[in-house]
Amino acid sequence: VIAVLLATKTLTTDLVVLVPVGSMIIANAMNACAQAMERFKADVTDHVGLIETGLALGAEPTATVAPYVQTAVYASLLPRLDMLKSLGFVWIPGVMAGMLVSGASPIYAGIFQFIVVAMILAASGIAGLVATLLMRARVFSTAAQLTLRPGISESQHPRETNLAV
Amino acid sequence: MAELLNSLDRNVVLGMAQAAAAIALCFGVVMLCRRFAVHVERETVISLARGLVQMVAVGVVLALLLHGNLLIASLILLAMACAAAVTPRGVRRRSRTRCSSASTQSLRDQAS
């Protein structure tokens, strides 16, 4: 996200702009990752029976957890969407406040704050999606068995199982 | 008013162009999510539109009232508190709708 915005000259390469804005984007992407992974893990461990029924009926592992991938990504995006929706009405965020205090044009400060939050939304979307997809790849063994179970760690369920007859 | 017109300088035009680039990036991410059946198109469009309009509106209001007195600042903060009180209502309604549609879907899955 940062690279794209640098390429389109939306962000300048000035250190005073790049470091604070970049840190905000990275921190929010980290939060989105954590939220998506936590939600996915909780959903999968809550629906072990449903997922295993699907697997037993011959469904693809990715298809059995598809609804949980969707809810996890949505859950990670929801706080950012609400943040964007309430922008200006409920809170004047830090960047705008700082720019106003330093004497910048209020309209430009508002637009720049919107750009920052839009970048946070984009970064969170990518981070949440990638984290969930990586986690999805790890919750099944090579024999398409569900390895993520409540109270059972992965060491007790090795990825390479020789149970296939 | 003169202050507002002064604010509409080259920086604002540049800001709008930058905002367009950020919105395009957001739409790219929405398309990526759509590929994995995560449908956030409508909400993203509404959020982006609301965010941009609200921030520009706040910028205009601040440009007009920058030299206002304490009473005006108090009124602005009161309006923000009212908006904060109203905003979570939409979230609750949306989550309730999502829950009911998810349970309907799971019942339908079980029936099939």
Coordinates of N, CA and C in Angstrom, one line a residue, chain A residues 1 4-5 8-11 69-71 73-74 77-78 81-82 84-93 96 100 105-115 118-119 121-123 125-126 129 133 136, chain B residues 4 7-9 11-12 14-16 18-19 21-23 25-26 29 32-33 36-40 43-44 46-48 50-52 54-56 58-60 62-63 66 79-80 83-84 87 91 94 98:
Chain A
V1 N 0.8 -1.2 0.0 CA 0.0 0.0 0.0 C 0.9 1.2 0.0
V4 N 2.5 1.7 -3.4 CA 1.6 2.2 -4.4 C 1.4 3.6 -4.2
L5 N 1.2 4.1 -3.0 CA 0.9 5.5 -2.8 C 2.2 6.4 -3.0
T8 N 2.2 6.7 -6.8 CA 1.2 7.6 -7.4 C 1.4 9.0 -6.8
K9 N 2.5 9.2 -6.0 CA 2.8 10.5 -5.4 C 1.7 11.0 -4.4
T10 N 1.0 10.1 -3.9 CA 0.0 10.4 -2.9 C 0.7 10.7 -1.6
L11 N 1.8 9.9 -1.4 CA 2.6 10.1 -0.2 C 4.0 10.6 -0.8
V69 N -13.7 -17.8 6.5 CA -12.8 -16.9 5.9 C -13.5 -15.5 5.7
Q70 N -14.7 -15.6 5.2 CA -15.4 -14.4 4.9 C -15.7 -13.6 6.2
T71 N -16.2 -14.3 7.2 CA -16.5 -13.5 8.4 C -15.2 -13.0 9.1
V73 N -12.4 -11.9 7.6 CA -11.9 -10.8 6.8 C -12.9 -9.6 7.1
Y74 N -14.2 -9.9 7.1 CA -15.2 -8.8 7.4 C -15.0 -8.2 8.8
L77 N -12.2 -5.9 8.9 CA -12.4 -4.6 8.1 C -13.4 -3.7 8.8
L78 N -14.3 -4.3 9.6 CA -15.4 -3.6 10.2 C -15.0 -2.3 11.0
L81 N -14.0 0.4 8.6 CA -15.1 1.0 7.9 C -15.9 1.9 8.8
D82 N -16.1 1.5 10.0 CA -16.8 2.4 11.0 C -16.0 3.7 11.3
L84 N -13.9 5.1 9.2 CA -14.1 6.0 8.1 C -15.4 6.7 8.0
K85 N -16.5 5.9 8.5 CA -17.8 6.4 8.5 C -18.0 7.6 9.5
S86 N -17.3 7.4 10.6 CA -17.5 8.4 11.7 C -16.5 9.5 11.6
L87 N -15.7 9.5 10.6 CA -14.6 10.5 10.5 C -15.2 11.9 10.4
G88 N -14.6 12.8 11.2 CA -15.0 14.2 11.2 C -16.2 14.5 12.1
F89 N -17.3 13.6 12.0 CA -18.5 13.9 12.8 C -18.2 13.6 14.3
V90 N -17.6 12.4 14.5 CA -17.4 12.0 15.9 C -16.0 12.3 16.4
W91 N -15.0 12.2 15.5 CA -13.7 12.5 16.0 C -12.8 13.2 14.9
I92 N -12.0 14.1 15.4 CA -11.0 14.7 14.5 C -9.7 14.0 14.8
P93 N -9.3 13.2 13.9 CA -8.1 12.4 14.2 C -6.8 13.1 14.3
M96 N -5.0 15.3 11.3 CA -5.7 16.6 11.0 C -5.5 17.6 12.2
L100 N -3.7 21.1 11.7 CA -4.5 22.4 12.1 C -3.6 23.2 13.1
S105 N -3.9 24.5 5.9 CA -5.3 24.7 5.5 C -6.3 23.6 6.1
P106 N -7.3 24.0 6.7 CA -8.2 23.0 7.3 C -8.8 22.0 6.3
I107 N -9.1 22.5 5.1 CA -9.7 21.6 4.1 C -8.7 20.6 3.6
Y108 N -7.5 21.1 3.4 CA -6.4 20.1 3.0 C -6.1 19.1 4.1
A109 N -6.1 19.6 5.3 CA -5.9 18.7 6.5 C -6.9 17.7 6.6
G110 N -8.2 18.0 6.3 CA -9.3 17.1 6.3 C -9.1 16.0 5.2
I111 N -8.8 16.5 4.0 CA -8.6 15.6 2.9 C -7.4 14.6 3.1
F112 N -6.4 15.2 3.7 CA -5.2 14.3 4.0 C -5.5 13.3 5.0
Q113 N -6.3 13.7 6.0 CA -6.7 12.7 7.0 C -7.6 11.6 6.4
F114 N -8.5 12.0 5.5 CA -9.3 11.0 4.8 C -8.3 10.0 4.0
I115 N -7.3 10.6 3.3 CA -6.4 9.7 2.6 C -5.7 8.7 3.5
A118 N -8.2 6.0 4.5 CA -8.4 5.2 3.3 C -7.2 4.2 3.1
M119 N -6.0 4.7 3.3 CA -4.8 3.8 3.2 C -4.9 2.8 4.3
L121 N -7.5 1.5 5.7 CA -8.5 0.5 5.3 C -8.0 -0.4 4.2
A122 N -7.3 0.1 3.2 CA -6.7 -0.8 2.2 C -5.7 -1.7 2.8
A123 N -4.8 -1.2 3.6 CA -3.8 -2.1 4.2 C -4.4 -3.1 5.1
G125 N -7.4 -4.4 4.8 CA -8.0 -5.4 4.0 C -7.1 -6.4 3.4
I126 N -5.9 -5.9 2.9 CA -4.9 -6.9 2.4 C -4.4 -7.7 3.5
L129 N -6.9 -10.3 4.8 CA -7.2 -11.4 3.8 C -6.0 -12.3 3.7
L133 N -6.0 -16.3 4.7 CA -5.7 -17.3 3.7 C -4.5 -18.2 4.1
R136 N -5.7 -20.4 6.8 CA -6.5 -21.5 6.2 C -5.7 -22.6 5.7
Chain B
L4 N -12.1 31.1 3.5 CA -12.5 29.8 2.9 C -12.0 29.7 1.4
S7 N -8.5 29.0 1.2 CA -8.1 27.6 1.5 C -8.2 26.8 0.3
L8 N -9.1 27.2 -0.7 CA -9.3 26.4 -1.9 C -8.2 26.7 -2.9
D9 N -7.0 26.5 -2.4 CA -5.8 26.7 -3.3 C -5.4 25.5 -4.0
N11 N -3.3 23.4 -3.0 CA -3.1 22.2 -2.1 C -4.4 21.4 -2.1
V12 N -5.5 22.1 -2.1 CA -6.8 21.3 -2.0 C -7.0 20.5 -3.3
L14 N -4.7 19.3 -5.2 CA -3.7 18.2 -5.0 C -4.2 17.2 -4.1
G15 N -4.8 17.6 -3.0 CA -5.4 16.7 -2.0 C -6.5 15.9 -2.6
M16 N -7.3 16.5 -3.5 CA -8.4 15.7 -4.1 C -7.8 14.6 -5.0
Q18 N -4.9 13.2 -4.7 CA -4.4 12.2 -3.8 C -5.5 11.3 -3.2
A19 N -6.6 11.9 -2.9 CA -7.7 11.2 -2.3 C -8.3 10.2 -3.4
A21 N -6.5 8.7 -5.7 CA -5.6 7.6 -5.8 C -5.9 6.6 -4.6
A22 N -6.1 7.2 -3.4 CA -6.4 6.3 -2.3 C -7.7 5.6 -2.4
I23 N -8.7 6.2 -3.0 CA -10.0 5.6 -3.2 C -9.8 4.4 -4.2
L25 N -7.1 2.7 -4.7 CA -6.5 1.6 -4.0 C -7.4 0.8 -3.2
C26 N -8.3 1.5 -2.5 CA -9.4 0.8 -1.7 C -10.3 0.0 -2.6
V29 N -8.6 -3.2 -3.3 CA -8.6 -4.2 -2.2 C -10.0 -4.8 -2.1
L32 N -10.2 -7.5 -4.6 CA -9.5 -8.6 -4.1 C -10.3 -9.4 -3.1
C33 N -11.0 -8.7 -2.2 CA -11.9 -9.4 -1.3 C -13.0 -10.1 -2.0
F36 N -12.5 -13.5 -3.1 CA -12.6 -14.5 -2.1 C -14.0 -14.5 -1.4
A37 N -15.0 -14.0 -2.1 CA -16.4 -14.0 -1.7 C -16.6 -13.2 -0.4
V38 N -15.8 -12.2 -0.2 CA -16.0 -11.3 0.9 C -16.6 -10.0 0.3
H39 N -17.9 -9.8 0.5 CA -18.6 -8.7 -0.1 C -18.7 -7.5 0.8
V40 N -17.8 -6.6 0.6 CA -17.8 -5.3 1.3 C -18.0 -4.1 0.4
E43 N -20.6 -1.3 1.6 CA -20.2 -0.6 2.8 C -19.0 0.2 2.6
T44 N -18.1 -0.3 1.7 CA -16.8 0.5 1.4 C -17.2 1.8 0.7
I46 N -20.0 3.4 0.7 CA -20.7 4.3 1.6 C -19.7 5.0 2.6
S47 N -18.8 4.1 3.1 CA -17.8 4.7 4.1 C -16.9 5.7 3.5
L48 N -16.4 5.4 2.3 CA -15.5 6.3 1.6 C -16.2 7.6 1.3
R50 N -18.9 8.9 2.7 CA -19.2 9.6 3.9 C -17.9 10.2 4.5
G51 N -16.9 9.4 4.5 CA -15.6 9.9 5.1 C -15.1 11.2 4.4
L52 N -15.1 11.1 3.1 CA -14.6 12.3 2.3 C -15.5 13.5 2.5
Q54 N -17.6 14.2 4.9 CA -17.5 14.7 6.3 C -16.2 15.4 6.6
M55 N -15.1 14.9 6.1 CA -13.9 15.5 6.3 C -13.8 16.9 5.6
V56 N -14.3 16.9 4.4 CA -14.3 18.2 3.7 C -15.2 19.2 4.4
V58 N -16.0 19.2 7.6 CA -15.4 19.7 8.9 C -14.3 20.7 8.6
G59 N -13.6 20.4 7.5 CA -12.5 21.4 7.1 C -13.1 22.8 6.8
V60 N -14.2 22.7 6.0 CA -14.9 24.0 5.7 C -15.4 24.7 6.9
L62 N -14.4 24.4 10.0 CA -13.2 24.9 10.8 C -12.6 26.1 10.1
A63 N -12.6 26.1 8.8 CA -12.0 27.3 8.1 C -12.9 28.5 8.3
L66 N -12.7 29.2 12.4 CA -11.4 29.1 13.1 C -11.2 30.2 14.2
A79 N -22.3 18.7 19.2 CA -22.8 18.0 18.0 C -22.0 16.7 17.8
M80 N -20.7 16.7 18.1 CA -19.9 15.5 18.0 C -20.4 14.4 19.0
A83 N -23.5 12.9 17.6 CA -23.2 12.0 16.5 C -22.7 10.7 17.0
A84 N -21.8 10.8 18.1 CA -21.2 9.6 18.7 C -22.3 8.7 19.3
T87 N -24.3 7.0 16.2 CA -23.5 6.1 15.3 C -23.6 4.6 15.6
V91 N -24.6 0.2 13.7 CA -23.7 -1.0 13.8 C -24.5 -2.1 14.4
R94 N -27.0 -3.5 12.0 CA -26.3 -4.3 10.9 C -25.9 -5.7 11.5
R98 N -27.0 -9.4 10.2 CA -26.0 -10.3 9.8 C -26.2 -11.7 10.5

